[in-house]
Every structure is written in C-alpha cells, then in structure tokens.
Amino acid sequence: MLFYHFTRLAAVASIRQSGIFKGIVPFYQKNPPPMVSLTSVLNPAKHGLITGQILTEGVDPEFEEMAKRCPTFVTGVAPNRTMELFDQTEVVIEIDIDPEDPNLVDYNGFIDIVRPLFPAGTPKNLLKATAIVTGLYPLGSEYKETKRIDQQVLKLQYSGAIKDPGWFFYKDVITPDMISSVRKRDMNGQYTIQI
C-alpha cells in the first residue's frame, strides 16, 4: 500500500541515504512515542505542515516564538523584522508499506495509543477532533484565541462529521528501501517532478 510523507527539498538527500526518522506527532506535548507521520492522501493540506509562511514582527503573533526557534530566518531591523519559514510541502516521498506491517498504525489506532495520556473517560471523539483541528495550525494553536479553537473542536466532535483524515503513523524508521519515489511539487501544486 502506498503512503506519503511531505518534506523539504533540502531533506531529500539525507532521507535517501538514511531514511525517515521518527518525529513529532499530534499531542507531542503529552509525550506520546515518536513515530513517522504518513498519509494515504496525496495532499498536504490540513496536516499541520509549515508551508513557507512569511511572518512579520508585531503583526503575526507567532513571529516571536518562531524567531526564537529559527533565528537565522529573521531579516530586517526591529521593530519591522520578517522571516520566511521553510516549506515542508515542497516534496512528497512515496512509501510502500505492507498494510499488515505491525509498525503501521492507522488514525484510530493512534488515538488508542495516546488516549491513556489524558484523564480517564476522555471521549475518543474529543481526541480525534482535537488532533484534526490542531492540524489546521502548523505554527501552533496557542497563539490563537483559545475559545475559538475550543469551539472548532466541539463543533467537529459533535457534528458526526469526524472522518478519518487519512493519517497513518509508523513506529519505526522508514528505511530507504521502502521509498518507491520522490517527487517535487510543480508550479500547479501537483507532485509531478520526479527527483
């Protein structure tokens, strides 16, 4: 079965040599085990990926935190500095994984893994909705109005519209031999350029 992992062009050489290592997953603040994030959908939207955003000091609330994390990206003179972030959607890595591989975890299984990190009785649909909504905010949701985020989560939780977002997770390194192709995004936003 084919899965996709979106990343920066600058990461391709390392991935081809060493594979894709386990990293940040939803609810990472609660400390779930690191895994490789994958999707079955060839579309990077709503996956919580940074897409080359340009942040302006004093305008974008995320500027200060991102400037601490990536100080070399900051240009200009205070109080009018800007920063252009990297783009985690430049390239897609296509990965072939046997659906029976015990290291492959679907979205429902992932929620089962993280559920014990929350208070007993936390509804599974609440966790599903929370992960999906936070995926809309790649620079973090702590800079947004908490009430608005909570409303989005509750609306999704009780809407009956929680669908599987096509997210999968791999509990081990994706080795280079699992990679079937690497493609760059073209000017139309399609992943057609084989590299």
mmCIF file of N, CA and C in Angstrom, residues 44 185-191:
data_model
loop_
_atom_site.group_PDB
_atom_site.id
_atom_site.type_symbol
_atom_site.label_atom_id
_atom_site.label_comp_id
_atom_site.label_asym_id
_atom_site.label_seq_id
_atom_site.Cartn_x
_atom_site.Cartn_y
_atom_site.Cartn_z
ATOM 1 N N PRO A 44 -1.080 17.802 0.973
ATOM 2 C CA PRO A 44 -0.512 18.178 2.261
ATOM 3 C C PRO A 44 -1.408 19.065 3.129
ATOM 4 N N ARG A 185 6.990 19.284 -6.061
ATOM 5 C CA ARG A 185 5.769 19.981 -6.460
ATOM 6 C C ARG A 185 6.037 20.888 -7.659
ATOM 7 N N ASP A 186 5.158 20.866 -8.644
ATOM 8 C CA ASP A 186 5.318 21.734 -9.807
ATOM 9 C C ASP A 186 4.610 23.075 -9.571
ATOM 10 N N MET A 187 4.609 23.946 -10.581
ATOM 11 C CA MET A 187 4.029 25.283 -10.433
ATOM 12 C C MET A 187 2.509 25.243 -10.232
ATOM 13 N N ASN A 188 1.882 24.135 -10.570
ATOM 14 C CA ASN A 188 0.428 23.988 -10.391
ATOM 15 C C ASN A 188 0.063 23.333 -9.057
ATOM 16 N N GLY A 189 1.082 23.068 -8.236
ATOM 17 C CA GLY A 189 0.832 22.465 -6.939
ATOM 18 C C GLY A 189 0.706 20.955 -6.970
ATOM 19 N N GLN A 190 1.003 20.335 -8.112
ATOM 20 C CA GLN A 190 0.940 18.879 -8.230
ATOM 21 C C GLN A 190 2.343 18.293 -8.082
ATOM 22 N N TYR A 191 2.415 17.091 -7.558
ATOM 23 C CA TYR A 191 3.707 16.436 -7.334
ATOM 24 C C TYR A 191 4.055 15.583 -8.554
#
